[in-house]
Amino acid sequence: MSIDLSQFHQVFFEESLEGLDVMESALLNLDTENCDSETINEIFRAAHSIKGGSGTFGFSTVAEFTHVIETLLDQIRAGDRRIEPAHVELFLKSVDCIRQMIKSLEAGDAVEMSDANDLKSKFQAILDGKELAAAAPVPASTAPTAPASVSDTDAGSSGGAKTWHIYFKPDGDVLKTGNEPSRMFRELEDMGVATVVVDTADLPGIGVIDPETCYLKWNITLVADVEKAQIEEVFEWVIDEAELRIEEVAQVAVTENPEQNGAKPSSVKQSKVEPSDIVQTTVQSPVAEVSVSPAPSQAISAPAAKEPAAQAAPAAKKAEKNKTEVSSIRVGIDKVDSLINMVGELVITQSMLGELSRDFDISKLPKLLEGLEQLSQNTRELQESVMRIRMLPISFTFSRFPRLVHDLSKTMGKKIELKLLGEQTELDKTVMEKIGDPMVHLVRNSLDHGIEMPEDRIKAGKSDTGLITLNAYHQGGNIVIQIIDDGKGLDKEKILRKAVEKGLVGESDKLSDEQICDLIFKPGFSTADQVTDISGRGVGMDVVRRNIQELNGSVEVESFTGKGSTFTIRLPLTLAILDGQLVSAGEHTYILPLISIIESIQTNMDMVHRVAGGCDVLRLRSEYVPIIRLYDIFNIKPESYNLEESLLVVVEGDNMKVALVVDDLLAQQQVVIKSLEENYKRVEGVSGATILGDGTVALILDISGLIKLAGVRKDEYKKVKQGGDEAA
Amino acid sequence: MTKILAVDDSASMRQMVSFTLKGAGYEVVEAADGKLALEQAKKQQFDLVLSDVNMPVMDGITLVKELRALSNYKFTPILMLTTESAGDKKMEGKQAGATGWLVKPFNPDQLLATIKKVL
């Protein structure tokens, strides 16, 4: 029977990553002085599960590495060893290391072992430490291998049938553990020819017999091509309590020194001899009685057997690399219940309407309207319930920050306290996955540029410990995430100076505080005096803003000198629904994301300038904005080619503003986004489609795609802008 | 049909065990910890219980003890799924009344071979 284990890999990866998160947060909460055994248990369990799973699914590198960690944890758990702060650091590094390994495996890449080997030797050094050298159960280099492979290896070296005599007297309580001697004999029969003779000598009289106790013992002759270890394996589960002797009577196969065992060449015929004869033979045989070791670890050795298969695995994985990633989601049972509830109500409404339609006359109209109203309410509730399934609490993202702050503050020598608020605020899983990195960047930024060194804080009359607060809450249809620090705040003068230097603003420009703060999101902007490896490479904030805008969100900063800064991210709760502005161009209806619209204006030709290169620009107060004609891009016939009769919608995308020429603005509404890629193919300038109330399909426009399509390049835009500046 | 109760807190292990056993024609019920397993065992009679040792809420050893205390599970085979480093766990499991054990990591063939030993 062959089962493709790879079908369980995705679940394994996900649960391992979750396990690592559990380990990490437990490690961070661990007080080494006053060690809580439940926390240690929790860490141990997570490591243990990862090891078990990785071994089972053939990820031997992960299994080997986790084994070392588990061994140390086991000693700590058993109280054989005290946990020290150094251990915690090492465990935390290992968590990172395993996470990296799992991610590589998930992506089908080769696993980078240098970190793992490094850590492994550090763990080994601790394990080999004087006080407990002997306590480490299994050497780390031994790959976890099932006992079955012991017999596989042994079987390969044997040749020909052997005759074994087995004396078996189980413990009286053997049946109470669910073990059944007859099943063991059946197994022996599967190996070869077994003659089982029961000895009832110990059986008490019928009056005193306890039906749950086993009084029997057995003499068995087995002729089979097996090694002793294989026979022992049959009795593996009862070996410790039973009296068991396994003796080789004679050998048929040509061994190098037949005399040594006193083997008789004729013994093959002994397979049918009477038990008494066998006993006699045994007595005469010089073969030493086999003592059975009670050590359970005895069955585990032979690391070689599994190795080739494990090594072949990465190559096989590579081939699968391109297969699409299927991610799953864990949903609370209450959400599923509410969904089922909702569907139940929908069914009731449907049957009610069905009933109504059977012999409908106008007198039933109010009833029909009532039914339809109910249907629309059911639909709305159902939609909300389905949306909620994709919602997860933001604690999934927040949970990575305690570690980040712990590590970074250590590196920088700052004292920082992290406060998490609104962890239960829910948002869409996809949004959550994509907001993690921008948030990491912002938190790093606050740590590096915001919070001052302890001595500077004391000088400024603040507590030496800085405070970073992550806050999340719902506002309207959005989730708001704030990253608040109580550091020194943005240096507005420096920002302005830098912006002038880089030509982002004119020297004489009057900017509000808000506008100055906003400059940090411009491409190529960094005020860090020294580029540290924490942040400040100047490729940050603009990327952060772009990533957030891709999620149809926005980010702003508010800052007070000496008091700190607050970064506020606003995101839609889901990517499946969009607040859209319907616009018409010719006979078509398009949808613009509401969040990208700055204003809509009617223009007169005085405001429109033509610059070299054929691009029209709109003069909008002090700015010049390129004009993009939707009808040109989509090659349709508009109601009017005259700009004065059209509407200009000023939108922002890709950090620049453009004015879209449309015929009219229609309604604003929430639209459900349908992917074009899934149903048709990717189209530049269009991010998706939706179905309107009247059943027609409307395309949702992608502003940055439109900018590209229209051929407005940033350098050109700059030129336009500079030209505009001169004109002004 | 032979009914097996598979207990493990790791979803991937549970899926693997369950898939393998179902493929071999057994009926399988899954449980994520000892407490849930015990509830299942009280609801219906299983012919075999496969249980992980390290689990939250109620561990495998306690589960074995609880099951053996029930009159209809006195002689039912109960196999522990252990790792080789937990040698003392095997003994503890035995003392609690477990029938035997299967050492992790195991593959589906080993699982089926072991199960045939007790069914």
mmCIF file of N, CA and C in Angstrom, chain A residues 194-308:
data_model
loop_
_atom_site.group_PDB
_atom_site.id
_atom_site.type_symbol
_atom_site.label_atom_id
_atom_site.label_comp_id
_atom_site.label_asym_id
_atom_site.label_seq_id
_atom_site.Cartn_x
_atom_site.Cartn_y
_atom_site.Cartn_z
ATOM 1 N N ALA A 194 5.179 -22.390 12.699
ATOM 2 C CA ALA A 194 5.244 -22.297 14.150
ATOM 3 C C ALA A 194 4.437 -23.421 14.785
ATOM 4 N N THR A 195 5.043 -24.078 15.747
ATOM 5 C CA THR A 195 4.325 -25.104 16.490
ATOM 6 C C THR A 195 4.171 -24.596 17.913
ATOM 7 N N VAL A 196 2.918 -24.384 18.308
ATOM 8 C CA VAL A 196 2.682 -23.769 19.608
ATOM 9 C C VAL A 196 2.104 -24.815 20.561
ATOM 10 N N VAL A 197 2.767 -25.009 21.677
ATOM 11 C CA VAL A 197 2.286 -25.988 22.645
ATOM 12 C C VAL A 197 2.023 -25.272 23.958
ATOM 13 N N VAL A 198 0.787 -25.374 24.437
ATOM 14 C CA VAL A 198 0.432 -24.663 25.650
ATOM 15 C C VAL A 198 0.763 -25.491 26.881
ATOM 16 N N ASP A 199 1.185 -24.867 27.933
ATOM 17 C CA ASP A 199 1.497 -25.528 29.199
ATOM 18 C C ASP A 199 0.490 -25.019 30.226
ATOM 19 N N THR A 200 -0.381 -25.908 30.694
ATOM 20 C CA THR A 200 -1.463 -25.485 31.594
ATOM 21 C C THR A 200 -1.149 -25.791 33.052
ATOM 22 N N ALA A 201 0.102 -26.084 33.355
ATOM 23 C CA ALA A 201 0.481 -26.534 34.684
ATOM 24 C C ALA A 201 0.092 -25.567 35.798
ATOM 25 N N ASP A 202 0.136 -24.254 35.486
ATOM 26 C CA ASP A 202 -0.139 -23.268 36.532
ATOM 27 C C ASP A 202 -1.620 -22.954 36.707
ATOM 28 N N LEU A 203 -2.447 -23.574 35.877
ATOM 29 C CA LEU A 203 -3.872 -23.271 35.914
ATOM 30 C C LEU A 203 -4.485 -23.737 37.236
ATOM 31 N N PRO A 204 -5.128 -22.818 37.990
ATOM 32 C CA PRO A 204 -5.706 -23.230 39.270
ATOM 33 C C PRO A 204 -7.037 -23.945 39.070
ATOM 34 N N GLY A 205 -7.574 -24.406 40.151
ATOM 35 C CA GLY A 205 -8.856 -25.082 40.072
ATOM 36 C C GLY A 205 -9.959 -24.118 39.662
ATOM 37 N N ILE A 206 -11.025 -24.659 39.093
ATOM 38 C CA ILE A 206 -12.071 -23.841 38.501
ATOM 39 C C ILE A 206 -12.719 -22.910 39.524
ATOM 40 N N GLY A 207 -12.690 -23.316 40.799
ATOM 41 C CA GLY A 207 -13.321 -22.497 41.844
ATOM 42 C C GLY A 207 -12.585 -21.208 42.122
ATOM 43 N N VAL A 208 -11.311 -21.209 41.965
ATOM 44 C CA VAL A 208 -10.542 -20.017 42.340
ATOM 45 C C VAL A 208 -10.004 -19.266 41.125
ATOM 46 N N ILE A 209 -10.367 -19.723 39.966
ATOM 47 C CA ILE A 209 -9.797 -19.109 38.758
ATOM 48 C C ILE A 209 -10.335 -17.680 38.564
ATOM 49 N N ASP A 210 -9.419 -16.762 38.224
ATOM 50 C CA ASP A 210 -9.827 -15.387 37.910
ATOM 51 C C ASP A 210 -9.865 -15.259 36.393
ATOM 52 N N PRO A 211 -11.044 -15.051 35.840
ATOM 53 C CA PRO A 211 -11.158 -15.095 34.377
ATOM 54 C C PRO A 211 -10.337 -14.007 33.668
ATOM 55 N N GLU A 212 -9.937 -12.990 34.412
ATOM 56 C CA GLU A 212 -9.198 -11.914 33.745
ATOM 57 C C GLU A 212 -7.683 -12.119 33.826
ATOM 58 N N THR A 213 -7.286 -13.181 34.496
ATOM 59 C CA THR A 213 -5.851 -13.402 34.650
ATOM 60 C C THR A 213 -5.386 -14.498 33.704
ATOM 61 N N CYS A 214 -4.171 -14.348 33.227
ATOM 62 C CA CYS A 214 -3.609 -15.355 32.330
ATOM 63 C C CYS A 214 -2.698 -16.289 33.117
ATOM 64 N N TYR A 215 -3.058 -17.601 33.119
ATOM 65 C CA TYR A 215 -2.264 -18.577 33.883
ATOM 66 C C TYR A 215 -1.400 -19.437 32.980
ATOM 67 N N LEU A 216 -1.477 -19.187 31.695
ATOM 68 C CA LEU A 216 -0.854 -20.105 30.745
ATOM 69 C C LEU A 216 0.563 -19.698 30.396
ATOM 70 N N LYS A 217 1.326 -20.722 29.941
ATOM 71 C CA LYS A 217 2.632 -20.428 29.360
ATOM 72 C C LYS A 217 2.791 -21.309 28.127
ATOM 73 N N TRP A 218 3.720 -20.938 27.282
ATOM 74 C CA TRP A 218 3.795 -21.624 25.990
ATOM 75 C C TRP A 218 5.220 -21.984 25.610
ATOM 76 N N ASN A 219 5.329 -23.083 24.885
ATOM 77 C CA ASN A 219 6.578 -23.452 24.222
ATOM 78 C C ASN A 219 6.316 -23.432 22.724
ATOM 79 N N ILE A 220 7.129 -22.712 22.030
ATOM 80 C CA ILE A 220 6.879 -22.553 20.600
ATOM 81 C C ILE A 220 8.130 -22.925 19.825
ATOM 82 N N THR A 221 7.931 -23.640 18.750
ATOM 83 C CA THR A 221 9.032 -23.897 17.836
ATOM 84 C C THR A 221 8.727 -23.143 16.555
ATOM 85 N N LEU A 222 9.681 -22.379 16.149
ATOM 86 C CA LEU A 222 9.465 -21.585 14.945
ATOM 87 C C LEU A 222 10.578 -21.869 13.941
ATOM 88 N N VAL A 223 10.170 -22.267 12.760
ATOM 89 C CA VAL A 223 11.147 -22.435 11.689
ATOM 90 C C VAL A 223 10.878 -21.332 10.691
ATOM 91 N N ALA A 224 11.790 -20.407 10.643
ATOM 92 C CA ALA A 224 11.562 -19.269 9.753
ATOM 93 C C ALA A 224 12.875 -18.571 9.472
ATOM 94 N N ASP A 225 12.885 -17.854 8.380
ATOM 95 C CA ASP A 225 14.078 -17.104 7.997
ATOM 96 C C ASP A 225 14.021 -15.732 8.684
ATOM 97 N N VAL A 226 14.201 -15.762 9.993
ATOM 98 C CA VAL A 226 14.124 -14.496 10.734
ATOM 99 C C VAL A 226 15.278 -14.375 11.725
ATOM 100 N N GLU A 227 15.551 -13.169 12.117
ATOM 101 C CA GLU A 227 16.554 -12.912 13.144
ATOM 102 C C GLU A 227 15.860 -12.826 14.489
ATOM 103 N N LYS A 228 16.655 -12.919 15.534
ATOM 104 C CA LYS A 228 16.093 -12.890 16.873
ATOM 105 C C LYS A 228 15.329 -11.580 17.123
ATOM 106 N N ALA A 229 15.901 -10.491 16.599
ATOM 107 C CA ALA A 229 15.270 -9.185 16.832
ATOM 108 C C ALA A 229 13.835 -9.152 16.316
ATOM 109 N N GLN A 230 13.619 -9.869 15.208
ATOM 110 C CA GLN A 230 12.273 -9.883 14.647
ATOM 111 C C GLN A 230 11.310 -10.631 15.555
ATOM 112 N N ILE A 231 11.803 -11.688 16.165
ATOM 113 C CA ILE A 231 10.935 -12.436 17.082
ATOM 114 C C ILE A 231 10.672 -11.591 18.322
ATOM 115 N N GLU A 232 11.719 -10.944 18.791
ATOM 116 C CA GLU A 232 11.550 -10.081 19.963
ATOM 117 C C GLU A 232 10.513 -9.006 19.705
ATOM 118 N N GLU A 233 10.507 -8.553 18.455
ATOM 119 C CA GLU A 233 9.581 -7.493 18.116
ATOM 120 C C GLU A 233 8.124 -7.937 18.294
ATOM 121 N N VAL A 234 7.874 -9.199 18.027
ATOM 122 C CA VAL A 234 6.510 -9.718 18.205
ATOM 123 C C VAL A 234 6.080 -9.560 19.659
ATOM 124 N N PHE A 235 7.037 -9.781 20.538
ATOM 125 C CA PHE A 235 6.715 -9.726 21.975
ATOM 126 C C PHE A 235 7.064 -8.370 22.580
ATOM 127 N N GLU A 236 7.393 -7.426 21.693
ATOM 128 C CA GLU A 236 7.914 -6.126 22.127
ATOM 129 C C GLU A 236 7.113 -5.490 23.261
ATOM 130 N N TRP A 237 5.800 -5.572 23.154
ATOM 131 C CA TRP A 237 4.964 -4.838 24.102
ATOM 132 C C TRP A 237 4.818 -5.536 25.455
ATOM 133 N N VAL A 238 5.190 -6.809 25.501
ATOM 134 C CA VAL A 238 4.988 -7.520 26.760
ATOM 135 C C VAL A 238 6.311 -8.005 27.344
ATOM 136 N N ILE A 239 7.375 -7.708 26.613
ATOM 137 C CA ILE A 239 8.689 -8.272 26.911
ATOM 138 C C ILE A 239 9.141 -7.981 28.345
ATOM 139 N N ASP A 240 8.807 -6.787 28.844
ATOM 140 C CA ASP A 240 9.331 -6.371 30.138
ATOM 141 C C ASP A 240 8.720 -7.142 31.302
ATOM 142 N N GLU A 241 7.451 -7.507 31.142
ATOM 143 C CA GLU A 241 6.779 -8.181 32.248
ATOM 144 C C GLU A 241 6.826 -9.707 32.093
ATOM 145 N N ALA A 242 7.066 -10.170 30.871
ATOM 146 C CA ALA A 242 6.952 -11.612 30.632
ATOM 147 C C ALA A 242 8.283 -12.312 30.879
ATOM 148 N N GLU A 243 8.171 -13.632 31.000
ATOM 149 C CA GLU A 243 9.382 -14.440 30.980
ATOM 150 C C GLU A 243 9.508 -14.906 29.544
ATOM 151 N N LEU A 244 10.566 -14.525 28.898
ATOM 152 C CA LEU A 244 10.701 -14.864 27.482
ATOM 153 C C LEU A 244 12.116 -15.334 27.196
ATOM 154 N N ARG A 245 12.211 -16.507 26.603
ATOM 155 C CA ARG A 245 13.522 -16.985 26.180
ATOM 156 C C ARG A 245 13.440 -17.338 24.707
ATOM 157 N N ILE A 246 14.346 -16.792 23.944
ATOM 158 C CA ILE A 246 14.375 -17.119 22.520
ATOM 159 C C ILE A 246 15.739 -17.729 22.241
ATOM 160 N N GLU A 247 15.746 -18.966 21.797
ATOM 161 C CA GLU A 247 17.021 -19.623 21.565
ATOM 162 C C GLU A 247 17.054 -20.220 20.176
ATOM 163 N N GLU A 248 18.186 -20.061 19.559
ATOM 164 C CA GLU A 248 18.325 -20.663 18.244
ATOM 165 C C GLU A 248 18.759 -22.103 18.445
ATOM 166 N N VAL A 249 17.984 -23.026 17.894
ATOM 167 C CA VAL A 249 18.274 -24.442 18.097
ATOM 168 C C VAL A 249 19.394 -24.876 17.188
ATOM 169 N N ALA A 250 19.308 -24.574 15.959
ATOM 170 C CA ALA A 250 20.332 -24.979 15.007
ATOM 171 C C ALA A 250 20.203 -24.121 13.770
ATOM 172 N N GLN A 251 21.239 -24.146 12.956
ATOM 173 C CA GLN A 251 21.193 -23.329 11.765
ATOM 174 C C GLN A 251 21.338 -24.160 10.519
ATOM 175 N N VAL A 252 20.583 -23.845 9.529
ATOM 176 C CA VAL A 252 20.664 -24.552 8.262
ATOM 177 C C VAL A 252 21.665 -23.861 7.344
ATOM 178 N N ALA A 253 21.581 -22.578 7.365
ATOM 179 C CA ALA A 253 22.417 -21.808 6.445
ATOM 180 C C ALA A 253 23.887 -22.029 6.744
ATOM 181 N N VAL A 254 24.679 -21.920 5.689
ATOM 182 C CA VAL A 254 26.115 -22.102 5.850
ATOM 183 C C VAL A 254 26.684 -20.863 6.530
ATOM 184 N N THR A 255 27.112 -21.026 7.740
ATOM 185 C CA THR A 255 27.755 -19.912 8.412
ATOM 186 C C THR A 255 29.254 -20.118 8.344
ATOM 187 N N GLU A 256 29.984 -19.106 8.654
ATOM 188 C CA GLU A 256 31.436 -19.216 8.515
ATOM 189 C C GLU A 256 32.029 -20.198 9.511
ATOM 190 N N ASN A 257 31.497 -20.190 10.723
ATOM 191 C CA ASN A 257 31.979 -21.128 11.725
ATOM 192 C C ASN A 257 30.837 -21.948 12.288
ATOM 193 N N PRO A 258 30.375 -22.936 11.525
ATOM 194 C CA PRO A 258 29.219 -23.682 11.998
ATOM 195 C C PRO A 258 29.477 -24.335 13.353
ATOM 196 N N GLU A 259 30.686 -24.766 13.597
ATOM 197 C CA GLU A 259 30.954 -25.491 14.841
ATOM 198 C C GLU A 259 30.746 -24.617 16.058
ATOM 199 N N GLN A 260 31.025 -23.343 15.848
ATOM 200 C CA GLN A 260 30.941 -22.439 16.984
ATOM 201 C C GLN A 260 29.575 -22.485 17.678
ATOM 202 N N ASN A 261 28.536 -22.595 16.877
ATOM 203 C CA ASN A 261 27.198 -22.650 17.442
ATOM 204 C C ASN A 261 26.752 -24.073 17.723
ATOM 205 N N GLY A 262 27.566 -25.007 17.383
ATOM 206 C CA GLY A 262 27.168 -26.392 17.568
ATOM 207 C C GLY A 262 26.028 -26.758 16.652
ATOM 208 N N ALA A 263 25.927 -26.088 15.511
ATOM 209 C CA ALA A 263 24.812 -26.323 14.614
ATOM 210 C C ALA A 263 24.926 -27.683 13.948
ATOM 211 N N LYS A 264 23.758 -28.274 13.780
ATOM 212 C CA LYS A 264 23.728 -29.563 13.095
ATOM 213 C C LYS A 264 23.157 -29.370 11.700
ATOM 214 N N PRO A 265 23.826 -29.908 10.690
ATOM 215 C CA PRO A 265 23.369 -29.716 9.323
ATOM 216 C C PRO A 265 21.980 -30.288 9.086
ATOM 217 N N SER A 266 21.569 -31.228 9.874
ATOM 218 C CA SER A 266 20.300 -31.901 9.605
ATOM 219 C C SER A 266 19.096 -31.184 10.180
ATOM 220 N N SER A 267 19.329 -30.113 10.854
ATOM 221 C CA SER A 267 18.255 -29.537 11.659
ATOM 222 C C SER A 267 17.057 -29.010 10.884
ATOM 223 N N VAL A 268 17.172 -28.897 9.586
ATOM 224 C CA VAL A 268 16.021 -28.437 8.830
ATOM 225 C C VAL A 268 14.832 -29.366 9.005
ATOM 226 N N LYS A 269 15.109 -30.634 9.206
ATOM 227 C CA LYS A 269 14.028 -31.616 9.358
ATOM 228 C C LYS A 269 13.416 -31.519 10.741
ATOM 229 N N GLN A 270 14.016 -30.774 11.605
ATOM 230 C CA GLN A 270 13.490 -30.697 12.959
ATOM 231 C C GLN A 270 12.232 -29.855 13.068
ATOM 232 N N SER A 271 11.837 -29.305 11.972
ATOM 233 C CA SER A 271 10.662 -28.446 12.049
ATOM 234 C C SER A 271 9.440 -29.184 12.554
ATOM 235 N N LYS A 272 9.389 -30.461 12.363
ATOM 236 C CA LYS A 272 8.197 -31.189 12.797
ATOM 237 C C LYS A 272 8.450 -32.022 14.049
ATOM 238 N N VAL A 273 9.574 -31.867 14.665
ATOM 239 C CA VAL A 273 9.865 -32.708 15.829
ATOM 240 C C VAL A 273 8.991 -32.334 17.008
ATOM 241 N N GLU A 274 8.834 -33.261 17.902
ATOM 242 C CA GLU A 274 8.010 -33.047 19.092
ATOM 243 C C GLU A 274 8.662 -32.004 19.989
ATOM 244 N N PRO A 275 7.862 -31.270 20.698
ATOM 245 C CA PRO A 275 8.395 -30.238 21.588
ATOM 246 C C PRO A 275 9.410 -30.788 22.591
ATOM 247 N N SER A 276 9.147 -31.977 23.085
ATOM 248 C CA SER A 276 10.058 -32.537 24.085
ATOM 249 C C SER A 276 11.464 -32.676 23.507
ATOM 250 N N ASP A 277 11.512 -33.073 22.251
ATOM 251 C CA ASP A 277 12.814 -33.201 21.594
ATOM 252 C C ASP A 277 13.534 -31.863 21.548
ATOM 253 N N ILE A 278 12.738 -30.866 21.252
ATOM 254 C CA ILE A 278 13.327 -29.542 21.125
ATOM 255 C C ILE A 278 13.939 -29.117 22.443
ATOM 256 N N VAL A 279 13.158 -29.348 23.487
ATOM 257 C CA VAL A 279 13.650 -28.979 24.802
ATOM 258 C C VAL A 279 14.992 -29.645 25.052
ATOM 259 N N GLN A 280 15.032 -30.917 24.662
ATOM 260 C CA GLN A 280 16.273 -31.673 24.840
ATOM 261 C C GLN A 280 17.406 -31.024 24.052
ATOM 262 N N THR A 281 17.095 -30.723 22.817
ATOM 263 C CA THR A 281 18.102 -30.122 21.957
ATOM 264 C C THR A 281 18.613 -28.841 22.592
ATOM 265 N N THR A 282 17.670 -28.109 23.107
ATOM 266 C CA THR A 282 18.032 -26.834 23.701
ATOM 267 C C THR A 282 18.988 -27.033 24.861
ATOM 268 N N VAL A 283 18.654 -27.990 25.649
ATOM 269 C CA VAL A 283 19.487 -28.251 26.819
ATOM 270 C C VAL A 283 20.908 -28.588 26.401
ATOM 271 N N GLN A 284 20.989 -29.364 25.316
ATOM 272 C CA GLN A 284 22.318 -29.773 24.871
ATOM 273 C C GLN A 284 23.063 -28.663 24.144
ATOM 274 N N SER A 285 22.270 -27.775 23.607
ATOM 275 C CA SER A 285 22.895 -26.735 22.802
ATOM 276 C C SER A 285 23.736 -25.793 23.648
ATOM 277 N N PRO A 286 24.911 -25.465 23.136
ATOM 278 C CA PRO A 286 25.787 -24.553 23.876
ATOM 279 C C PRO A 286 25.407 -23.084 23.692
ATOM 280 N N VAL A 287 24.347 -22.832 22.958
ATOM 281 C CA VAL A 287 23.975 -21.451 22.720
ATOM 282 C C VAL A 287 23.592 -20.779 24.033
ATOM 283 N N ALA A 288 24.159 -19.679 24.284
ATOM 284 C CA ALA A 288 23.888 -18.985 25.539
ATOM 285 C C ALA A 288 22.458 -18.485 25.590
ATOM 286 N N GLU A 289 21.917 -18.483 26.777
ATOM 287 C CA GLU A 289 20.557 -18.005 26.919
ATOM 288 C C GLU A 289 20.518 -16.498 26.646
ATOM 289 N N VAL A 290 19.501 -16.159 25.939
ATOM 290 C CA VAL A 290 19.420 -14.763 25.545
ATOM 291 C C VAL A 290 18.758 -13.964 26.638
ATOM 292 N N SER A 291 19.441 -13.007 27.104
ATOM 293 C CA SER A 291 18.791 -12.146 28.086
ATOM 294 C C SER A 291 18.163 -10.976 27.346
ATOM 295 N N VAL A 292 16.973 -10.654 27.787
ATOM 296 C CA VAL A 292 16.267 -9.597 27.087
ATOM 297 C C VAL A 292 16.385 -8.299 27.877
ATOM 298 N N SER A 293 16.928 -7.345 27.212
ATOM 299 C CA SER A 293 17.126 -6.068 27.894
ATOM 300 C C SER A 293 15.807 -5.338 28.034
ATOM 301 N N PRO A 294 15.545 -4.810 29.205
ATOM 302 C CA PRO A 294 14.302 -4.065 29.368
ATOM 303 C C PRO A 294 14.371 -2.650 28.798
ATOM 304 N N ALA A 295 15.545 -2.216 28.394
ATOM 305 C CA ALA A 295 15.656 -0.838 27.905
ATOM 306 C C ALA A 295 14.882 -0.672 26.611
ATOM 307 N N PRO A 296 13.925 0.176 26.600
ATOM 308 C CA PRO A 296 13.113 0.333 25.398
ATOM 309 C C PRO A 296 13.925 0.904 24.246
ATOM 310 N N SER A 297 14.968 1.613 24.594
ATOM 311 C CA SER A 297 15.746 2.255 23.539
ATOM 312 C C SER A 297 16.540 1.236 22.742
ATOM 313 N N GLN A 298 16.547 0.012 23.241
ATOM 314 C CA GLN A 298 17.348 -0.985 22.555
ATOM 315 C C GLN A 298 16.889 -1.193 21.119
ATOM 316 N N ALA A 299 15.621 -1.089 20.938
ATOM 317 C CA ALA A 299 15.077 -1.349 19.606
ATOM 318 C C ALA A 299 15.424 -0.234 18.622
ATOM 319 N N ILE A 300 15.958 0.826 19.146
ATOM 320 C CA ILE A 300 16.193 1.960 18.266
ATOM 321 C C ILE A 300 17.670 2.160 18.035
ATOM 322 N N SER A 301 18.058 1.865 16.869
ATOM 323 C CA SER A 301 19.416 2.200 16.461
ATOM 324 C C SER A 301 19.380 2.309 14.949
ATOM 325 N N ALA A 302 20.261 1.644 14.283
ATOM 326 C CA ALA A 302 20.215 1.573 12.823
ATOM 327 C C ALA A 302 19.753 2.848 12.142
ATOM 328 N N PRO A 303 20.550 3.885 12.190
ATOM 329 C CA PRO A 303 20.129 5.134 11.565
ATOM 330 C C PRO A 303 20.234 5.085 10.044
ATOM 331 N N ALA A 304 20.954 4.136 9.548
ATOM 332 C CA ALA A 304 21.274 4.162 8.122
ATOM 333 C C ALA A 304 20.065 3.906 7.218
ATOM 334 N N ALA A 305 19.192 3.065 7.676
ATOM 335 C CA ALA A 305 18.144 2.566 6.781
ATOM 336 C C ALA A 305 17.359 3.648 6.055
ATOM 337 N N LYS A 306 17.029 4.718 6.777
ATOM 338 C CA LYS A 306 16.114 5.696 6.185
ATOM 339 C C LYS A 306 16.816 6.784 5.392
ATOM 340 N N GLU A 307 18.100 6.894 5.553
ATOM 341 C CA GLU A 307 18.802 8.034 5.002
ATOM 342 C C GLU A 307 18.619 8.293 3.503
ATOM 343 N N PRO A 308 18.812 7.266 2.658
ATOM 344 C CA PRO A 308 18.749 7.562 1.223
ATOM 345 C C PRO A 308 17.410 8.159 0.825
#
